[in-house]
CSV table of C-alpha atoms and ligand atoms in Angstrom, one decimal:
chain,number,residue,atom,x,y,z
A,1,MET,CA,11.7,-16.4,107.8
A,2,SER,CA,9.0,-18.3,106.1
A,3,ALA,CA,9.0,-18.9,102.4
A,4,ARG,CA,7.0,-16.3,100.4
A,5,ILE,CA,4.5,-17.4,97.8
A,6,LEU,CA,2.8,-15.0,95.4
A,7,VAL,CA,-0.8,-15.6,94.4
A,8,VAL,CA,-2.2,-13.7,91.5
A,9,ASP,CA,-5.9,-13.8,90.9
A,10,ASP,CA,-8.6,-11.2,90.0
A,11,THR,CA,-11.2,-12.8,92.3
A,12,GLU,CA,-11.0,-11.9,95.9
A,13,LEU,CA,-12.5,-15.2,97.0
A,14,ASN,CA,-9.9,-17.2,95.2
A,15,LEU,CA,-7.1,-15.2,96.8
A,16,LYS,CA,-8.6,-15.8,100.2
A,17,MET,CA,-9.1,-19.5,99.7
A,18,VAL,CA,-5.6,-20.2,98.3
A,19,GLY,CA,-4.1,-17.8,100.8
A,20,SER,CA,-5.6,-19.4,103.8
A,21,ILE,CA,-4.4,-22.9,102.7
A,22,LEU,CA,-0.9,-21.6,102.3
A,23,GLN,CA,-0.8,-19.7,105.5
A,24,LYS,CA,-1.9,-22.7,107.4
A,25,ASP,CA,1.2,-24.5,106.0
A,26,GLY,CA,3.4,-21.7,107.3
A,27,TYR,CA,4.1,-19.8,104.1
A,28,GLU,CA,4.1,-16.1,103.9
A,29,VAL,CA,1.4,-15.1,101.3
A,30,ILE,CA,1.5,-12.0,99.1
A,31,THR,CA,-1.3,-11.4,96.6
A,32,ALA,CA,-1.8,-9.4,93.4
A,33,ARG,CA,-5.1,-8.8,91.6
A,34,ASN,CA,-3.6,-8.5,88.1
A,35,GLY,CA,-0.4,-9.1,86.1
A,36,PHE,CA,0.9,-5.5,86.4
A,37,GLU,CA,0.5,-5.5,90.2
A,38,ALA,CA,2.3,-8.9,90.3
A,39,LEU,CA,5.3,-7.6,88.4
A,40,GLU,CA,5.5,-4.6,90.7
A,41,ILE,CA,5.3,-6.7,93.9
A,42,ILE,CA,7.9,-9.1,92.7
A,43,LYS,CA,10.5,-6.4,92.3
A,44,THR,CA,10.4,-5.6,96.0
A,45,SER,CA,9.3,-9.0,97.5
A,46,PRO,CA,10.6,-11.8,95.3
A,47,PRO,CA,8.6,-15.0,96.0
A,48,VAL,CA,10.0,-18.5,96.1
A,49,LEU,CA,7.0,-19.7,94.0
A,50,ALA,CA,4.1,-18.1,92.2
A,51,ILE,CA,0.5,-19.3,91.6
A,52,LEU,CA,-1.2,-17.7,88.7
A,53,ASP,CA,-4.8,-17.6,87.6
A,54,VAL,CA,-5.3,-17.5,83.8
A,55,MET,CA,-8.4,-15.4,83.1
A,56,MET,CA,-7.6,-11.9,84.3
A,57,PRO,CA,-8.4,-8.5,82.8
A,58,ASP,CA,-5.5,-6.6,81.0
A,59,MET,CA,-2.9,-9.4,81.1
A,60,ASP,CA,-3.8,-13.1,81.3
A,61,GLY,CA,-1.8,-15.6,83.3
A,62,TYR,CA,0.0,-17.1,80.3
A,63,THR,CA,1.4,-13.7,79.4
A,64,LEU,CA,2.4,-13.0,82.9
A,65,CYS,CA,4.1,-16.4,83.1
A,66,GLN,CA,6.0,-15.6,79.9
A,67,LEU,CA,7.1,-12.2,81.2
A,68,LEU,CA,8.4,-13.8,84.4
A,69,ARG,CA,10.4,-16.4,82.4
A,70,GLN,CA,12.0,-13.7,80.2
A,71,THR,CA,13.2,-11.6,83.1
A,72,LEU,CA,16.5,-12.8,84.4
A,73,THR,CA,15.7,-12.1,88.1
A,74,THR,CA,12.4,-14.0,87.9
A,75,ALA,CA,13.2,-16.6,85.3
A,76,LYS,CA,13.7,-19.4,87.8
A,77,ILE,CA,10.7,-18.9,90.0
A,78,PRO,CA,8.5,-22.1,90.0
A,79,ILE,CA,5.1,-21.3,88.6
A,80,ILE,CA,1.8,-23.1,89.0
A,81,ILE,CA,-1.1,-22.2,86.8
A,82,LEU,CA,-4.3,-22.6,88.7
A,83,THR,CA,-7.3,-22.1,86.5
A,84,ALA,CA,-10.9,-22.9,85.8
A,85,LEU,CA,-9.9,-23.8,82.3
A,86,SER,CA,-9.1,-27.5,82.3
A,87,GLY,CA,-8.8,-28.6,78.6
A,88,VAL,CA,-5.7,-30.3,77.3
A,89,ASP,CA,-5.1,-27.2,75.1
A,90,ASP,CA,-5.1,-25.0,78.2
A,91,LYS,CA,-2.6,-27.2,79.9
A,92,ILE,CA,-0.3,-27.2,76.9
A,93,LYS,CA,-0.6,-23.4,76.7
A,94,ALA,CA,0.4,-23.2,80.3
A,95,PHE,CA,3.5,-25.3,79.8
A,96,ASP,CA,4.3,-23.5,76.6
A,97,SER,CA,4.3,-20.2,78.4
A,98,GLY,CA,6.8,-21.6,80.8
A,99,ALA,CA,4.7,-22.9,83.8
A,100,ASP,CA,6.1,-25.7,85.8
A,101,ASP,CA,2.8,-27.2,86.9
A,102,PHE,CA,-0.9,-26.9,86.2
A,103,LEU,CA,-3.9,-27.4,88.5
A,104,ALA,CA,-7.6,-27.1,87.5
A,105,LYS,CA,-10.2,-25.4,89.7
A,106,PRO,CA,-11.9,-26.6,91.8
A,107,PHE,CA,-9.0,-28.3,93.4
A,108,GLU,CA,-8.4,-30.3,96.6
A,109,PRO,CA,-6.1,-28.4,99.1
A,110,PRO,CA,-3.9,-31.5,99.7
A,111,GLU,CA,-3.1,-31.7,96.0
A,112,LEU,CA,-2.1,-28.0,95.9
A,113,ARG,CA,0.1,-28.6,98.9
A,114,ALA,CA,1.8,-31.6,97.4
A,115,ARG,CA,2.5,-29.9,94.2
A,116,ILE,CA,4.0,-26.8,95.9
A,117,LYS,CA,6.2,-29.1,98.0
A,118,VAL,CA,7.5,-31.0,95.0
A,119,LEU,CA,8.3,-27.8,93.1
A,120,LEU,CA,10.2,-26.2,96.0
A,121,ARG,CA,12.1,-29.4,96.6
A,122,ARG,CA,13.2,-29.5,93.0
A,123,VAL,CA,14.4,-25.9,93.2
A,124,SER,CA,16.5,-26.5,96.2
A,125,GLU,CA,18.0,-29.6,94.6
A,126,SER,CA,18.9,-27.7,91.4
A,127,GLU,CA,20.3,-24.8,93.4
A,128,THR,CA,22.9,-27.1,94.9
A,129,VAL,CA,23.6,-28.7,91.5
A,130,GLN,CA,23.8,-25.4,89.7
A,131,SER,CA,26.2,-23.6,92.0
A,132,ASP,CA,28.2,-22.9,88.9
A,133,ILE,CA,25.8,-20.1,88.0
A,134,VAL,CA,27.9,-17.0,88.3
A,135,ALA,CA,27.4,-13.3,88.9
A,136,GLY,CA,29.4,-11.9,86.0
A,137,LYS,CA,31.1,-8.5,86.1
A,138,VAL,CA,30.4,-6.3,83.1
A,139,ILE,CA,33.2,-4.0,82.2
A,140,ALA,CA,32.4,-1.4,79.5
A,141,VAL,CA,35.2,0.3,77.6
A,142,PHE,CA,34.0,3.5,76.1
A,143,SER,CA,35.1,6.8,74.4
A,144,LEU,CA,33.0,9.3,72.5
A,145,ARG,CA,35.9,9.8,70.2
A,146,GLY,CA,37.4,7.1,68.0
A,147,GLY,CA,41.0,6.2,68.1
A,148,ALA,CA,41.4,6.5,71.9
A,149,GLY,CA,42.2,2.7,72.2
A,150,VAL,CA,38.8,1.3,73.2
A,151,SER,CA,39.2,-1.8,71.0
A,152,MET,CA,42.8,-2.3,71.9
A,153,LEU,CA,42.0,-2.2,75.7
A,154,SER,CA,38.8,-4.2,75.6
A,155,SER,CA,40.4,-7.1,73.6
A,156,ASN,CA,43.4,-7.1,75.8
A,157,LEU,CA,41.3,-7.1,79.0
A,158,ALA,CA,39.2,-10.0,77.8
A,159,ALA,CA,42.3,-12.0,76.9
A,160,SER,CA,44.0,-11.2,80.2
A,161,LEU,CA,41.0,-11.9,82.4
A,162,SER,CA,40.7,-15.4,80.9
A,163,GLN,CA,44.5,-16.0,81.3
A,164,ILE,CA,44.4,-14.8,84.9
A,165,TRP,CA,41.3,-16.6,86.2
A,166,GLY,CA,41.5,-19.7,84.1
A,167,ASN,CA,38.0,-19.3,82.8
A,168,PRO,CA,36.7,-18.0,79.5
A,169,ALA,CA,35.9,-14.3,79.4
A,170,VAL,CA,33.6,-12.9,76.8
A,171,LEU,CA,34.3,-9.9,74.6
A,172,VAL,CA,31.1,-8.3,73.3
A,173,ASP,CA,31.5,-6.0,70.3
A,174,LEU,CA,28.7,-3.5,70.4
A,175,ALA,CA,30.2,-1.4,67.5
A,176,PHE,CA,27.6,-2.8,65.1
A,177,MET,CA,28.5,-0.5,62.2
A,178,ASN,CA,32.3,-1.1,62.1
A,179,GLY,CA,33.4,-3.3,65.0
A,180,GLN,CA,36.6,-5.3,64.5
A,181,SER,CA,36.9,-7.4,67.7
A,182,ALA,CA,37.0,-10.6,65.8
A,183,LEU,CA,39.7,-9.3,63.6
A,184,LEU,CA,41.7,-8.2,66.6
A,185,MET,CA,41.5,-11.7,67.9
A,186,ASP,CA,42.2,-13.2,64.5
A,187,LEU,CA,38.9,-15.1,64.4
A,188,PRO,CA,37.0,-15.9,61.3
A,189,LEU,CA,33.5,-14.3,61.3
A,190,ARG,CA,31.5,-17.5,61.3
A,191,ASN,CA,28.7,-16.0,63.4
A,192,THR,CA,27.9,-12.5,64.6
A,193,TRP,CA,25.4,-10.3,66.3
A,194,ALA,CA,23.4,-10.4,63.1
A,195,ASP,CA,22.4,-14.0,64.0
A,196,VAL,CA,21.2,-12.7,67.4
A,197,GLY,CA,19.3,-9.9,65.7
A,198,ARG,CA,17.4,-12.3,63.5
A,199,SER,CA,15.7,-13.8,66.5
A,200,PRO,CA,12.9,-12.0,68.4
A,201,ALA,CA,14.6,-10.5,71.5
A,202,ASN,CA,12.4,-12.4,73.9
A,203,GLU,CA,13.5,-15.7,72.4
A,204,ILE,CA,17.2,-15.2,72.9
A,205,ASP,CA,18.4,-18.0,75.1
A,206,ILE,CA,21.8,-19.3,76.1
A,207,ASP,CA,21.8,-22.0,73.3
A,208,LEU,CA,21.5,-19.3,70.7
A,209,ILE,CA,24.2,-17.2,72.3
A,210,ASN,CA,26.5,-20.3,72.5
A,211,SER,CA,26.0,-21.0,68.9
A,212,VAL,CA,26.9,-17.5,67.9
A,213,LEU,CA,30.0,-17.0,70.1
A,214,LEU,CA,33.4,-17.3,68.4
A,215,ARG,CA,36.0,-19.1,70.5
A,216,HIS,CA,39.6,-18.1,70.7
A,217,GLY,CA,42.1,-20.8,71.8
A,218,ALA,CA,43.3,-18.6,74.7
A,219,GLY,CA,39.9,-18.7,76.3
A,220,VAL,CA,38.3,-15.5,74.9
A,221,HIS,CA,34.8,-15.9,73.5
A,222,VAL,CA,33.8,-13.2,71.2
A,223,LEU,CA,30.3,-11.9,70.2
A,224,ALA,CA,31.4,-10.2,67.0
A,225,SER,CA,29.7,-7.3,65.2
A,226,PRO,CA,28.0,-8.0,61.9
A,227,ARG,CA,29.9,-8.4,58.7
A,228,ARG,CA,28.2,-5.5,57.0
A,229,PRO,CA,26.5,-2.5,58.6
A,230,GLU,CA,23.1,-3.4,57.1
A,231,ASP,CA,23.2,-6.7,58.9
A,232,ALA,CA,22.8,-4.8,62.2
A,233,GLU,CA,19.3,-3.7,61.4
A,234,GLY,CA,17.4,-6.2,63.6
A,235,ILE,CA,19.5,-5.6,66.7
A,236,THR,CA,17.6,-3.6,69.3
A,237,ALA,CA,18.4,-2.4,72.8
A,238,GLU,CA,16.3,-5.3,74.1
A,239,HIS,CA,18.5,-7.8,72.2
A,240,VAL,CA,21.5,-6.2,73.9
A,241,ASN,CA,20.0,-6.2,77.3
A,242,ARG,CA,18.8,-9.7,77.2
A,243,THR,CA,22.1,-11.0,75.8
A,244,ILE,CA,24.2,-9.3,78.4
A,245,GLY,CA,21.9,-10.5,81.1
A,246,LEU,CA,22.3,-14.1,80.0
A,247,LEU,CA,26.1,-13.8,79.5
A,248,ARG,CA,26.3,-12.6,83.1
A,249,THR,CA,25.0,-15.8,84.5
A,250,PHE,CA,27.5,-17.9,82.5
A,251,TYR,CA,30.7,-15.8,82.4
A,252,HIS,CA,32.6,-14.2,85.2
A,253,TYR,CA,33.7,-11.4,83.0
A,254,ILE,CA,31.9,-9.6,80.2
A,255,VAL,CA,33.9,-6.9,78.4
A,256,LEU,CA,32.1,-4.5,76.1
A,257,ASP,CA,33.8,-2.9,73.2
A,258,LEU,CA,31.6,0.1,72.7
A,259,PRO,CA,31.2,2.4,69.7
A,260,HIS,CA,31.8,6.1,69.9
A,261,ASP,CA,28.1,7.2,70.3
A,262,PHE,CA,25.2,7.3,72.6
A,263,SER,CA,22.9,5.1,70.5
A,264,GLU,CA,20.3,3.1,72.4
A,265,THR,CA,22.2,-0.1,72.2
A,266,THR,CA,25.4,1.7,73.5
A,267,LEU,CA,23.4,3.1,76.4
A,268,THR,CA,22.0,-0.3,77.1
A,269,GLY,CA,25.6,-1.6,77.3
A,270,LEU,CA,26.6,1.3,79.6
A,271,ASP,CA,23.5,0.8,81.8
A,272,ASN,CA,24.5,-2.8,82.3
A,273,ALA,CA,28.1,-2.1,83.2
A,274,ASP,CA,29.4,-2.6,86.7
A,275,GLN,CA,32.4,-0.5,85.7
A,276,ILE,CA,32.9,1.9,82.8
A,277,LEU,CA,36.4,2.5,81.6
A,278,LEU,CA,36.2,5.9,80.0
A,279,MET,CA,39.2,6.3,77.7
A,280,LEU,CA,40.8,9.4,76.3
A,281,ALA,CA,43.9,10.4,74.4
A,282,PRO,CA,46.0,13.4,75.4
A,283,GLU,CA,44.5,15.8,72.8
A,284,THR,CA,41.8,18.5,73.0
A,285,ALA,CA,39.0,16.8,71.1
A,286,SER,CA,39.4,13.7,73.1
A,287,VAL,CA,39.2,15.6,76.4
A,288,ARG,CA,36.2,17.4,75.2
A,289,CYS,CA,34.5,14.1,74.3
A,290,ALA,CA,35.4,12.7,77.8
A,291,ALA,CA,33.8,15.8,79.4
A,292,ASN,CA,30.6,15.3,77.3
A,293,ALA,CA,30.5,11.6,78.2
A,294,MET,CA,30.9,12.4,81.9
A,295,GLU,CA,28.1,15.0,81.7
A,296,THR,CA,25.8,12.4,80.2
A,297,PHE,CA,26.7,9.8,82.8
A,298,ALA,CA,25.8,12.3,85.5
A,299,GLN,CA,22.4,13.0,83.8
A,300,LEU,CA,21.8,9.3,83.7
A,301,ASN,CA,22.5,9.2,87.4
A,302,TYR,CA,25.3,6.8,87.1
A,303,PRO,CA,27.2,6.7,90.4
A,304,PRO,CA,30.5,8.6,89.9
A,305,GLU,CA,32.5,5.7,91.2
A,306,ARG,CA,31.3,3.5,88.3
A,307,THR,CA,33.4,5.5,85.9
A,308,THR,CA,37.2,5.2,85.8
A,309,LEU,CA,39.3,7.6,83.6
A,310,ILE,CA,42.0,6.0,81.5
A,311,LEU,CA,44.5,8.2,79.6
A,312,ASN,CA,45.9,6.3,76.7
A,313,TRP,CA,48.8,7.4,74.5
A,314,PRO,CA,47.9,6.0,71.0
A,315,PHE,CA,50.5,8.4,69.4
A,316,LYS,CA,54.1,9.3,69.9
A,317,GLY,CA,55.4,12.7,70.9
A,318,LYS,CA,53.7,15.7,72.4
A,319,GLY,CA,50.3,15.6,74.1
A,320,LEU,CA,48.4,17.5,76.7
A,321,PRO,CA,49.8,17.1,80.3
A,322,ARG,CA,47.9,14.9,82.7
A,323,ALA,CA,47.4,17.6,85.3
A,324,GLY,CA,45.8,19.9,82.8
A,325,ILE,CA,43.4,17.2,81.7
A,326,GLU,CA,42.5,16.4,85.2
A,327,SER,CA,41.7,20.0,86.1
A,328,ALA,CA,39.7,20.4,82.9
A,329,LEU,CA,37.6,17.3,83.7
A,330,LYS,CA,37.6,17.8,87.4
A,331,LYS,CA,38.4,14.2,87.9
A,332,GLN,CA,41.4,12.1,88.6
A,333,ILE,CA,42.9,10.0,85.9
A,334,ASP,CA,43.2,6.5,87.4
A,335,VAL,CA,45.5,4.9,84.9
A,336,VAL,CA,47.9,6.1,82.1
A,337,ILE,CA,48.7,3.6,79.3
A,338,PRO,CA,52.0,4.6,77.7
A,339,TYR,CA,52.5,4.7,74.0
A,340,ALA,CA,53.7,1.3,73.0
A,341,GLY,CA,54.5,1.9,69.4
A,342,GLU,CA,55.5,-1.2,67.4
A,343,ALA,CA,54.1,-3.6,70.0
A,344,VAL,CA,50.5,-2.6,69.5
A,345,VAL,CA,50.9,-2.2,65.8
A,346,ALA,CA,52.3,-5.7,65.5
A,347,SER,CA,49.6,-7.1,67.7
A,348,ILE,CA,46.9,-5.5,65.6
A,349,MET,CA,48.5,-6.7,62.3
A,350,TYR,CA,48.6,-10.3,63.5
A,351,GLY,CA,45.4,-10.2,65.4
A,352,LYS,CA,47.0,-11.1,68.7
A,353,PRO,CA,46.4,-8.9,71.7
A,354,SER,CA,49.6,-7.8,73.4
A,355,ALA,CA,48.5,-9.4,76.6
A,356,LEU,CA,48.4,-12.8,74.8
A,357,GLN,CA,51.3,-12.5,72.5
A,358,THR,CA,53.8,-11.0,74.9
A,359,PRO,CA,52.5,-11.1,78.5
A,360,LEU,CA,56.1,-10.5,79.6
A,361,ASP,CA,56.7,-7.5,77.5
A,362,PRO,CA,56.0,-4.1,79.1
A,363,LEU,CA,52.6,-3.4,77.4
A,364,GLY,CA,51.4,-7.0,77.7
A,365,ALA,CA,52.4,-7.1,81.4
A,366,PHE,CA,50.8,-3.6,82.0
A,367,LEU,CA,47.5,-4.7,80.5
A,368,GLU,CA,47.5,-7.9,82.4
A,369,ASP,CA,48.0,-6.0,85.7
A,370,LEU,CA,45.2,-3.7,84.7
A,371,ALA,CA,42.9,-6.7,84.1
A,372,TYR,CA,43.7,-7.9,87.6
A,373,LEU,CA,43.0,-4.5,89.0
A,374,TYR,CA,39.5,-4.5,87.5
A,375,SER,CA,38.8,-8.1,88.5
A,376,LYS,CA,36.0,-9.1,90.9
A,377,GLU,CA,36.9,-8.5,94.6
A,378,ASP,CA,35.8,-12.0,95.6
A,379,HIS,CA,38.2,-13.4,92.9
A,380,LYS,CA,41.1,-11.4,94.3
A,381,GLN,CA,40.3,-12.4,97.9
A,382,ASN,CA,39.6,-16.1,97.2
A,383,PRO,CA,41.3,-17.0,93.9
A,384,PRO,CA,39.6,-20.0,92.3
A,385,GLU,CA,41.7,-23.2,92.4
A,386,ASN,CA,41.9,-23.4,88.6
A,387,ALA,CA,43.3,-19.8,88.2
A,388,GLY,CA,45.6,-19.5,85.3
A,389,GLU,CA,49.2,-18.7,84.6
A,390,GLY,CA,48.3,-15.0,84.3
A,391,LEU,CA,47.6,-14.9,88.0
A,392,LYS,CA,51.1,-16.2,88.8
A,393,ARG,CA,52.6,-13.5,86.6
A,394,VAL,CA,50.6,-10.8,88.2
A,395,LYS,CA,51.5,-11.9,91.7
A,396,GLU,CA,55.2,-12.2,90.8
A,397,ARG,CA,55.3,-8.7,89.3
A,398,ALA,CA,53.5,-7.3,92.4
A,399,ARG,CA,56.1,-9.1,94.6
A,400,THR,CA,59.1,-7.6,92.8
A,401,ARG,CA,57.8,-4.1,92.4
B,1,ADP,N1,49.0,2.6,73.9
B,1,ADP,C1,49.1,2.6,72.6
B,1,ADP,N2,50.3,2.6,72.0
B,1,ADP,C2,50.4,2.5,70.7
B,1,ADP,N3,49.4,2.4,69.8
B,1,ADP,C3,48.1,2.4,70.3
B,1,ADP,C4,47.9,2.5,71.8
B,1,ADP,N4,46.6,2.4,72.0
B,1,ADP,C5,46.0,2.3,70.8
B,1,ADP,N5,46.9,2.3,69.8
B,1,ADP,C6,46.6,2.3,68.3
B,1,ADP,O1,45.7,3.3,68.1
B,1,ADP,C7,44.7,2.9,67.1
B,1,ADP,C8,43.3,3.1,67.6
B,1,ADP,O2,43.1,2.2,68.6
B,1,ADP,P1,41.6,1.5,68.8
B,1,ADP,O3,41.7,0.5,69.9
B,1,ADP,O4,41.2,0.9,67.5
B,1,ADP,O5,40.7,2.7,69.1
B,1,ADP,P2,39.1,2.8,69.2
B,1,ADP,O6,38.6,1.5,69.3
B,1,ADP,O7,38.9,3.7,70.5
B,1,ADP,O8,38.7,3.6,68.0
B,1,ADP,C9,45.0,1.5,66.8
B,1,ADP,O9,45.8,1.4,65.6
B,1,ADP,C10,45.9,1.0,67.9
B,1,ADP,O10,46.8,0.1,67.5
B,2,MG,MG1,37.1,0.4,68.2
């Protein structure tokens, strides 16, 4: 298949001219007459390179270029600005908006050819260098009712995933009003989501995220919720969306500790999740909340297999029977986490997730096995060479079971 190049220009003649040059060179050419059309076309036919005119009605080429750069799926497409504007200011504006190259009209076809070749060669070189870009898995832990163990499970999963696969996992606290992830990991609140919220959403980049993440010695990186509720003011759904999108390209596992609501930022977290672990405790209110959550997921058209039901026993003694809960929810409970009493209380008091403190104790081991269960299939099938001690423990337990 020949490489596809997108040409955006509001003048038919220009489209034809550029198109015929490219076609002669064996490229497949797709065209758009304005920015909006371009954004639509890109969704279904992603090009290897884009050539943008600047002066177009509705959306100029600079704006289109910026939009492409800000969207994760299009951020790396090489862009040439091809325009009748030829001043130094215009060139600078093109590069500022994220273009890779600039060519003034009228142009000589061989020059356009040469520039396209250079850009495409650079991309294929950097693709081999940047093979460490990953497709991270987002695991959202959620319950509409507090106290079901969302924070307990999410912090333990993040800790276990990093111990199993030998790579940092990131724990993202989206409970902006009262999240305590950093505390659960015994990390001082040097930076938080508030620092992300202070930046315009479209300017969030990996350097900002890196500067804000708290790093735990055991390989968990935490994006903590703000110190005070009022510090959360600037954080929008777009901030959350962009941040998760970026984290996905750098971390294999992104675990979301979600608050007990359907706010816009929570929904953005859920929308981004590859897997939702819906938690409930064996009590009536918790079951009711789980039913409501599942109903909302259905209305949002989440595929049913995205949601996994986890019954957690955060209290001792009598609770609703599993079978009764399953028939009320018309869904199988996939995992039951037993009441672990002292073990969890101690881990919370000392800010050390059970899975880190005592991976050999029953709860720590259980949570570590759970983290393996929700790991990426390609990891399970081809474990990376640098996999951690956790993987050995998981394998050993599976062998002796
Ligand atoms: N399986 C369990 N055994 C014992 N205590 C638990 C268990 N799960 C959770 N807890 C305790 O229940 C409380 C609520 O858990 P938490 O994770 O903070 O819930 P959430 O984040 O859903 O509000 C915490 O004090 C936690 O230590
Ligand atoms: Mg919580």
